[in-house]
Short mmCIF file of C-alpha atoms and ligand atoms in Angstrom, two decimals:
data_model
loop_
_atom_site.label_atom_id
_atom_site.label_comp_id
_atom_site.label_asym_id
_atom_site.label_seq_id
_atom_site.Cartn_x
_atom_site.Cartn_y
_atom_site.Cartn_z
CA MET A 1 8.37 -0.37 -22.28
CA GLU A 2 11.26 1.52 -20.66
CA LYS A 3 10.78 1.46 -16.90
CA ASN A 4 13.94 3.40 -16.00
CA GLY A 5 14.92 0.95 -13.28
CA TYR A 6 11.55 1.11 -11.54
CA ARG A 7 9.79 -2.09 -10.51
CA PHE A 8 6.01 -2.30 -10.16
CA SER A 9 3.59 -4.42 -8.16
CA PHE A 10 -0.10 -4.92 -7.43
CA GLY A 11 -2.11 -7.33 -5.30
CA PRO A 12 -4.55 -10.06 -6.40
CA TRP A 13 -7.37 -7.95 -4.90
CA ASN A 14 -6.71 -5.34 -7.60
CA ILE A 15 -8.32 -7.63 -10.18
CA HIS A 16 -11.70 -8.03 -8.57
CA GLU A 17 -15.35 -8.83 -9.06
CA GLY A 18 -16.73 -5.32 -8.63
CA ALA A 19 -18.93 -5.86 -5.57
CA ASP A 20 -19.60 -2.74 -3.51
CA PRO A 21 -21.58 -2.22 -0.27
CA PHE A 22 -24.75 -1.74 -2.34
CA GLY A 23 -24.47 -4.42 -4.96
CA PRO A 24 -23.13 -7.90 -5.67
CA PRO A 25 -20.21 -8.91 -7.88
CA VAL A 26 -20.61 -7.98 -11.55
CA ARG A 27 -17.63 -9.91 -12.91
CA PRO A 28 -16.57 -13.55 -12.40
CA SER A 29 -13.66 -14.32 -10.08
CA VAL A 30 -10.31 -14.55 -11.83
CA ALA A 31 -8.08 -17.49 -10.87
CA PHE A 32 -4.77 -16.61 -9.20
CA ALA A 33 -2.82 -18.11 -12.11
CA ASP A 34 -4.61 -15.78 -14.53
CA LYS A 35 -3.90 -12.79 -12.31
CA LEU A 36 -0.24 -13.77 -12.36
CA THR A 37 -0.32 -13.92 -16.16
CA ALA A 38 -1.99 -10.50 -16.29
CA LEU A 39 0.65 -9.12 -13.92
CA LYS A 40 3.42 -10.30 -16.22
CA ASP A 41 1.68 -9.27 -19.44
CA LEU A 42 1.04 -5.79 -18.10
CA GLY A 43 4.76 -5.34 -17.43
CA PHE A 44 4.73 -5.67 -13.63
CA ASP A 45 7.55 -7.26 -11.62
CA ALA A 46 6.14 -8.28 -8.25
CA MET A 47 2.98 -9.44 -6.51
CA GLN A 48 1.69 -8.04 -3.22
CA PHE A 49 0.15 -10.60 -0.89
CA HIS A 50 -2.30 -10.86 1.91
CA ASP A 51 -1.32 -13.92 3.94
CA ASP A 52 -4.32 -15.86 2.61
CA ASP A 53 -3.67 -14.83 -0.98
CA ALA A 54 -0.57 -17.01 -0.67
CA VAL A 55 -2.19 -19.70 1.50
CA PRO A 56 -5.99 -19.82 1.07
CA ASP A 57 -8.07 -20.84 4.14
CA LEU A 58 -5.09 -19.99 6.29
CA ASP A 59 -6.96 -20.44 9.58
CA SER A 60 -7.75 -24.06 8.79
CA VAL A 61 -4.48 -25.43 7.37
CA SER A 62 -1.73 -27.02 9.45
CA HIS A 63 1.57 -25.21 10.02
CA GLY A 64 3.44 -27.66 7.77
CA GLU A 65 0.86 -27.35 5.00
CA MET A 66 1.00 -23.55 5.27
CA LEU A 67 4.77 -23.57 4.78
CA ARG A 68 4.48 -26.04 1.91
CA GLN A 69 1.95 -23.87 0.06
CA ALA A 70 4.01 -20.74 0.62
CA ARG A 71 7.11 -22.46 -0.79
CA ALA A 72 5.10 -23.60 -3.83
CA MET A 73 3.98 -20.00 -4.34
CA ARG A 74 7.57 -18.79 -4.20
CA GLN A 75 8.47 -21.33 -6.87
CA LEU A 76 5.52 -20.26 -9.06
CA LEU A 77 6.65 -16.64 -8.82
CA ALA A 78 10.26 -17.54 -9.59
CA ASP A 79 9.20 -19.65 -12.58
CA ASN A 80 7.56 -16.52 -13.95
CA GLY A 81 10.48 -14.20 -13.19
CA LEU A 82 8.47 -12.47 -10.46
CA PHE A 83 8.86 -11.93 -6.72
CA ALA A 84 6.72 -11.12 -3.68
CA GLU A 85 6.89 -7.50 -2.53
CA PHE A 86 5.23 -7.96 0.86
CA VAL A 87 2.87 -10.06 2.92
CA ALA A 88 0.09 -8.44 4.98
CA PRO A 89 -1.91 -10.28 7.65
CA ARG A 90 -5.61 -10.02 6.79
CA LEU A 91 -7.02 -9.05 10.18
CA TRP A 92 -10.39 -7.66 9.18
CA GLU A 93 -12.57 -10.56 7.97
CA HIS A 94 -12.47 -13.22 10.70
CA PRO A 95 -15.22 -13.15 13.36
CA MET A 96 -12.47 -12.77 15.99
CA THR A 97 -11.55 -9.36 14.54
CA ILE A 98 -15.01 -7.78 14.43
CA ASP A 99 -13.96 -5.27 17.10
CA GLY A 100 -10.38 -5.04 15.84
CA GLY A 101 -7.39 -7.35 16.28
CA TYR A 102 -4.48 -5.87 18.22
CA THR A 103 -6.75 -3.32 19.92
CA SER A 104 -9.77 -5.49 20.57
CA ASN A 105 -11.16 -5.30 24.09
CA ASN A 106 -11.28 -9.11 24.05
CA PRO A 107 -7.94 -10.74 25.05
CA ALA A 108 -8.74 -13.85 22.98
CA ALA A 109 -9.20 -11.68 19.88
CA ARG A 110 -5.90 -9.91 20.53
CA ALA A 111 -4.15 -13.27 20.88
CA TYR A 112 -5.72 -14.42 17.60
CA ALA A 113 -4.49 -11.29 15.83
CA ILE A 114 -0.90 -11.80 17.01
CA GLU A 115 -0.93 -15.50 16.12
CA ARG A 116 -2.36 -14.76 12.68
CA SER A 117 0.30 -12.09 12.11
CA LYS A 118 3.05 -14.53 13.08
CA LYS A 119 1.69 -16.86 10.41
CA ALA A 120 1.94 -14.01 7.91
CA ALA A 121 5.60 -13.57 8.94
CA ASP A 122 6.23 -17.30 8.40
CA ILE A 123 4.62 -17.10 4.96
CA GLY A 124 6.74 -14.08 4.10
CA ARG A 125 9.90 -15.94 5.05
CA GLU A 126 8.95 -18.85 2.78
CA LEU A 127 8.10 -16.43 -0.03
CA GLY A 128 11.58 -14.94 0.30
CA CYS A 129 10.32 -11.54 1.36
CA ASN A 130 10.80 -10.08 4.81
CA LEU A 131 8.52 -7.06 4.37
CA MET A 132 5.23 -7.12 6.27
CA VAL A 133 2.54 -4.51 5.66
CA LEU A 134 0.20 -3.70 8.53
CA TRP A 135 -2.99 -2.06 7.33
CA LEU A 136 -4.70 -1.56 10.69
CA ALA A 137 -8.19 -1.90 9.25
CA ARG A 138 -10.35 -2.31 12.35
CA GLU A 139 -7.98 -0.83 14.91
CA GLY A 140 -10.20 2.09 15.76
CA THR A 141 -13.76 2.78 16.84
CA TYR A 142 -17.22 3.75 15.63
CA ILE A 143 -17.80 5.68 18.85
CA ARG A 144 -14.99 7.21 20.91
CA GLU A 145 -16.14 5.62 24.18
CA ALA A 146 -15.84 2.06 22.86
CA LYS A 147 -12.10 1.72 23.50
CA ASP A 148 -9.44 3.37 25.59
CA ALA A 149 -7.35 5.12 22.93
CA VAL A 150 -4.26 5.38 25.14
CA LEU A 151 -4.38 1.69 25.92
CA ALA A 152 -5.06 0.93 22.25
CA THR A 153 -1.89 2.78 21.28
CA HIS A 154 0.11 0.70 23.75
CA ARG A 155 -1.49 -2.46 22.43
CA LEU A 156 -0.52 -1.55 18.87
CA LEU A 157 3.04 -1.04 20.07
CA GLU A 158 3.00 -4.39 21.88
CA ALA A 159 1.81 -6.08 18.69
CA VAL A 160 4.58 -4.51 16.61
CA ASN A 161 7.13 -5.52 19.26
CA ALA A 162 5.81 -9.07 19.41
CA LEU A 163 6.29 -9.42 15.65
CA LEU A 164 9.76 -7.85 15.65
CA ASP A 165 10.69 -10.23 18.42
CA TYR A 166 9.17 -13.26 16.67
CA ASP A 167 11.16 -12.83 13.47
CA PRO A 168 14.51 -11.02 13.74
CA ALA A 169 14.67 -10.57 9.94
CA LEU A 170 11.20 -9.04 9.67
CA ARG A 171 10.72 -5.44 8.53
CA ILE A 172 7.33 -3.89 9.16
CA VAL A 173 5.67 -1.08 7.25
CA ILE A 174 2.55 0.50 8.66
CA GLU A 175 -0.02 1.57 6.06
CA PRO A 176 -2.07 4.33 7.71
CA LYS A 177 -5.63 5.15 6.72
CA PRO A 178 -7.80 7.60 8.67
CA ASN A 179 -11.19 5.91 8.25
CA GLU A 180 -13.09 3.10 6.55
CA PRO A 181 -14.03 0.57 7.70
CA MET A 182 -13.83 2.38 11.06
CA ASP A 183 -15.26 5.83 11.69
CA LEU A 184 -11.86 6.82 13.08
CA ALA A 185 -8.71 4.70 12.93
CA TYR A 186 -5.95 4.94 15.52
CA ILE A 187 -2.99 5.37 13.16
CA PRO A 188 -4.41 7.79 10.58
CA THR A 189 -1.26 9.36 9.10
CA ILE A 190 2.39 8.71 8.38
CA GLY A 191 3.33 10.82 11.37
CA HIS A 192 1.43 8.44 13.62
CA ALA A 193 2.93 5.40 11.89
CA LEU A 194 6.50 6.64 12.25
CA ALA A 195 6.01 7.74 15.85
CA LEU A 196 4.78 4.24 16.70
CA GLY A 197 7.72 2.66 14.87
CA MET A 198 10.25 4.89 16.59
CA GLN A 199 8.87 3.84 20.00
CA SER A 200 9.17 0.16 19.09
CA SER A 201 11.79 -2.26 20.40
CA ASP A 202 13.73 -2.08 17.10
CA PRO A 203 12.97 1.19 15.28
CA VAL A 204 15.32 0.45 12.38
CA ARG A 205 12.96 -2.34 11.30
CA VAL A 206 9.74 -0.28 11.21
CA GLY A 207 8.85 2.01 8.31
CA ALA A 208 5.77 3.18 6.44
CA LEU A 209 3.72 2.66 3.31
CA VAL A 210 1.98 5.73 1.88
CA GLU A 211 -1.24 5.12 -0.03
CA SER A 212 -2.24 8.19 -2.06
CA ALA A 213 -5.98 7.83 -1.38
CA HIS A 214 -5.46 7.31 2.35
CA ALA A 215 -3.44 10.54 2.60
CA ILE A 216 -6.09 12.43 0.64
CA LEU A 217 -8.82 11.05 2.92
CA ALA A 218 -6.82 12.44 5.86
CA GLY A 219 -6.87 15.85 4.14
CA LEU A 220 -3.15 15.61 3.40
CA ASP A 221 -1.07 15.77 0.26
CA PRO A 222 0.35 12.33 -0.61
CA SER A 223 3.67 13.73 -1.85
CA ASP A 224 4.19 15.51 1.48
CA GLU A 225 3.33 12.32 3.37
CA MET A 226 5.90 10.50 1.24
CA SER A 227 8.46 13.25 1.80
CA PHE A 228 8.04 13.10 5.58
CA ALA A 229 8.83 9.38 5.53
CA LEU A 230 11.63 9.84 2.98
CA ALA A 231 13.27 12.41 5.26
CA PHE A 232 13.89 9.62 7.80
CA ASP A 233 14.57 6.85 5.22
CA LYS A 234 11.27 5.30 6.25
CA LEU A 235 9.38 5.13 2.97
CA TRP A 236 9.68 1.46 2.15
CA SER A 237 6.56 1.00 0.06
CA VAL A 238 3.79 2.96 -1.68
CA HIS A 239 0.25 2.34 -2.86
CA LEU A 240 -0.30 4.75 -5.69
CA ASN A 241 -3.88 5.46 -6.72
CA ASP A 242 -6.23 8.44 -6.83
CA GLN A 243 -9.22 9.74 -4.93
CA ASN A 244 -11.94 12.23 -5.81
CA GLY A 245 -12.39 14.22 -2.60
CA LEU A 246 -13.48 13.11 0.84
CA LYS A 247 -15.70 10.10 0.34
CA PHE A 248 -15.31 6.33 0.49
CA ASP A 249 -11.88 4.97 -0.42
CA GLN A 250 -12.09 4.90 -4.20
CA ASP A 251 -8.75 3.40 -5.27
CA LYS A 252 -9.05 5.09 -8.65
CA ALA A 253 -6.33 4.66 -11.26
CA PHE A 254 -3.20 6.68 -10.50
CA GLY A 255 -3.45 10.18 -11.97
CA SER A 256 -7.07 9.79 -13.02
CA VAL A 257 -8.38 12.59 -10.76
CA ASP A 258 -5.56 15.05 -10.19
CA LEU A 259 -2.64 14.84 -12.56
CA ARG A 260 -0.59 17.47 -10.75
CA ARG A 261 -0.98 15.68 -7.42
CA ALA A 262 0.17 12.50 -9.15
CA PHE A 263 3.06 14.38 -10.79
CA ASN A 264 4.27 15.54 -7.38
CA GLN A 265 4.24 12.01 -6.01
CA VAL A 266 6.36 10.81 -8.93
CA ARG A 267 8.60 13.85 -8.49
CA VAL A 268 9.41 13.24 -4.81
CA LEU A 269 9.89 9.52 -5.38
CA ASP A 270 12.26 10.16 -8.27
CA GLU A 271 14.16 13.00 -6.61
CA ASN A 272 14.80 10.61 -3.72
CA ARG A 273 15.90 7.70 -5.96
CA PHE A 274 13.05 5.47 -4.83
CA TRP A 275 13.78 3.03 -7.66
CA GLU A 276 16.97 1.98 -5.88
CA THR A 277 15.21 0.59 -2.82
CA GLY A 278 11.47 0.46 -3.33
CA VAL A 279 8.83 -1.07 -5.56
CA ILE A 280 6.11 1.13 -7.07
CA GLY A 281 3.04 -0.57 -5.66
CA LEU A 282 -0.41 0.19 -6.99
CA ASP A 283 -3.64 -0.28 -5.06
CA VAL A 284 -6.29 0.45 -7.68
CA LYS A 285 -9.76 -0.85 -8.48
CA ALA A 286 -11.46 -1.14 -11.86
CA MET A 287 -14.74 0.73 -12.11
CA ARG A 288 -17.75 -1.45 -11.39
CA THR A 289 -19.03 -0.64 -14.87
CA GLN A 290 -16.03 -2.27 -16.55
CA PRO A 291 -16.77 -5.47 -18.50
CA ALA A 292 -14.87 -8.52 -17.21
CA GLU A 293 -12.62 -8.95 -20.23
CA LEU A 294 -11.54 -5.29 -19.96
CA ALA A 295 -11.06 -5.14 -16.20
CA THR A 296 -7.27 -4.78 -16.04
CA LYS A 297 -7.02 -1.43 -17.82
CA HIS A 298 -6.91 0.45 -14.49
CA LEU A 299 -3.59 -1.30 -13.85
CA ARG A 300 -2.24 -0.54 -17.30
CA ASN A 301 -3.36 3.09 -16.98
CA SER A 302 -1.74 3.53 -13.57
CA LEU A 303 1.61 2.09 -14.62
CA HIS A 304 1.64 4.12 -17.82
CA ALA A 305 0.58 7.30 -16.00
CA PHE A 306 3.54 6.81 -13.64
CA LEU A 307 6.00 6.40 -16.51
CA ARG A 308 4.57 9.31 -18.51
CA LEU A 309 4.75 11.54 -15.42
CA LEU A 310 8.31 10.34 -14.86
CA ASP A 311 9.15 11.70 -18.32
CA VAL A 312 7.63 15.04 -17.36
CA VAL A 313 9.54 15.12 -14.06
CA ARG A 314 12.86 14.32 -15.73
CA SER A 315 12.34 16.73 -18.60
CA LEU A 316 11.88 19.74 -16.31
CA ASP A 317 14.87 22.06 -16.61
CA ARG A 318 16.38 21.88 -13.11
CA ALA A 319 18.46 25.06 -13.56
CA GLN A 320 15.35 26.95 -14.64
CA VAL A 321 13.41 25.63 -11.66
CA ASP A 322 16.21 26.69 -9.30
CA GLU A 323 16.32 30.16 -10.86
CA LEU A 324 12.58 30.61 -10.45
CA ILE A 325 12.77 29.47 -6.83
CA ALA A 326 15.66 31.88 -6.18
CA ALA A 327 13.66 34.74 -7.72
CA ARG A 328 10.59 33.66 -5.71
CA ASP A 329 8.74 33.66 -9.02
CA TYR A 330 6.37 30.90 -8.09
CA GLU A 331 3.78 32.03 -10.65
CA GLU A 332 6.29 31.28 -13.42
CA LEU A 333 7.19 27.99 -11.71
CA ASP A 334 3.49 27.17 -11.54
CA TRP A 335 3.17 27.81 -15.26
CA LEU A 336 6.28 25.76 -16.03
CA VAL A 337 4.70 22.77 -14.27
CA VAL A 338 1.22 23.31 -15.75
CA SER A 339 2.54 23.77 -19.26
CA SER A 340 4.77 20.69 -18.91
CA LEU A 341 1.75 18.65 -17.83
CA LEU A 342 -0.28 20.02 -20.74
CA GLY A 343 2.48 18.77 -23.07
C1 3MF B 401 -7.38 -0.64 2.20
C2 3MF B 401 -6.07 -0.98 1.64
C3 3MF B 401 -5.67 -2.42 1.76
C4 3MF B 401 -4.18 -2.62 1.96
C5 3MF B 401 -3.82 -4.08 1.87
C6 3MF B 401 -2.35 -4.35 1.99
C7 3MF B 401 -7.07 -4.04 0.74
O1 3MF B 401 -7.75 0.64 1.95
O2 3MF B 401 -5.40 -0.14 1.09
O3 3MF B 401 -6.09 -3.08 0.59
O4 3MF B 401 -3.44 -1.90 1.04
O5 3MF B 401 -4.49 -4.74 2.86
O6 3MF B 401 -1.86 -3.92 3.19
MG1 MG B 402 -3.53 0.03 0.19
#
């Protein structure tokens, strides 16, 4: 498979048991080693990590044991010709983070969230990757009156600064999402993420991750969200997937809902030479209906959709596109794109 210099990643949570809020798991758990094999077999290059994907039961292991397990993981990846793309602190499952981590009204919970994030930074260092993703899952509210949103913004900034200060090599990408699990999250778009980063103590070390579905849930076009970050050299990671309208976060296979929207994401990434600096991360879920032995096809489909769309992007006649733009003949340009996608 020709990947044209692109590298691809997914996270262990992308091979999952199929539980949803209304029903239990429908597939058995897959061991990490088998996920790693699937990652390789499917033609991927890197694994994405939550801190406790690399070090299970993170809250109950000693510091030394945590470092030891992270080093062993790095070796396992290297033995398989793979690497870690990022580490993300999982701040949404522990009882201390019920009301959020960095923005909790409880100082003990805020302290827990910072300490846990520092552990994620330590794990990243041992894994040989200095990129930390912050998905600010519970940093928001169910009712507006529950938190002071101005104070919450300052607390988010303090958390980012504390992490930048803790590890001078750390680079942070904020992964915005407008809702779910919260009714409203505090950093819902890339604009918010970049504004926060630019106010931080070391703006050159804070960027953004665009997830297609999250942008769509915010009513925005993912390729424009990517472009905004690209304009400031701040797009350091992506979570490609798809989303059928404004409902729960679906994490559908890339391109499975709106091929043209997917095409435009590939187009802006390729026009901005994303392959030189970034990894094409996927964040996709298999349908709950999918039998266990067939539950990696969403990953295959997403990677292949990206590469097929890349062919379409690169086969467009640039001179013709420029001519049509100059003539303001956007109907013809529209048809050029539609007919290219139809093949
Ligand atoms: C939620 C997400 C998250 C993040 C992950 C890495 C569980 O909608 O997208 O996936 O991507 O935590 O930051
Ligand atoms: Mg994601």
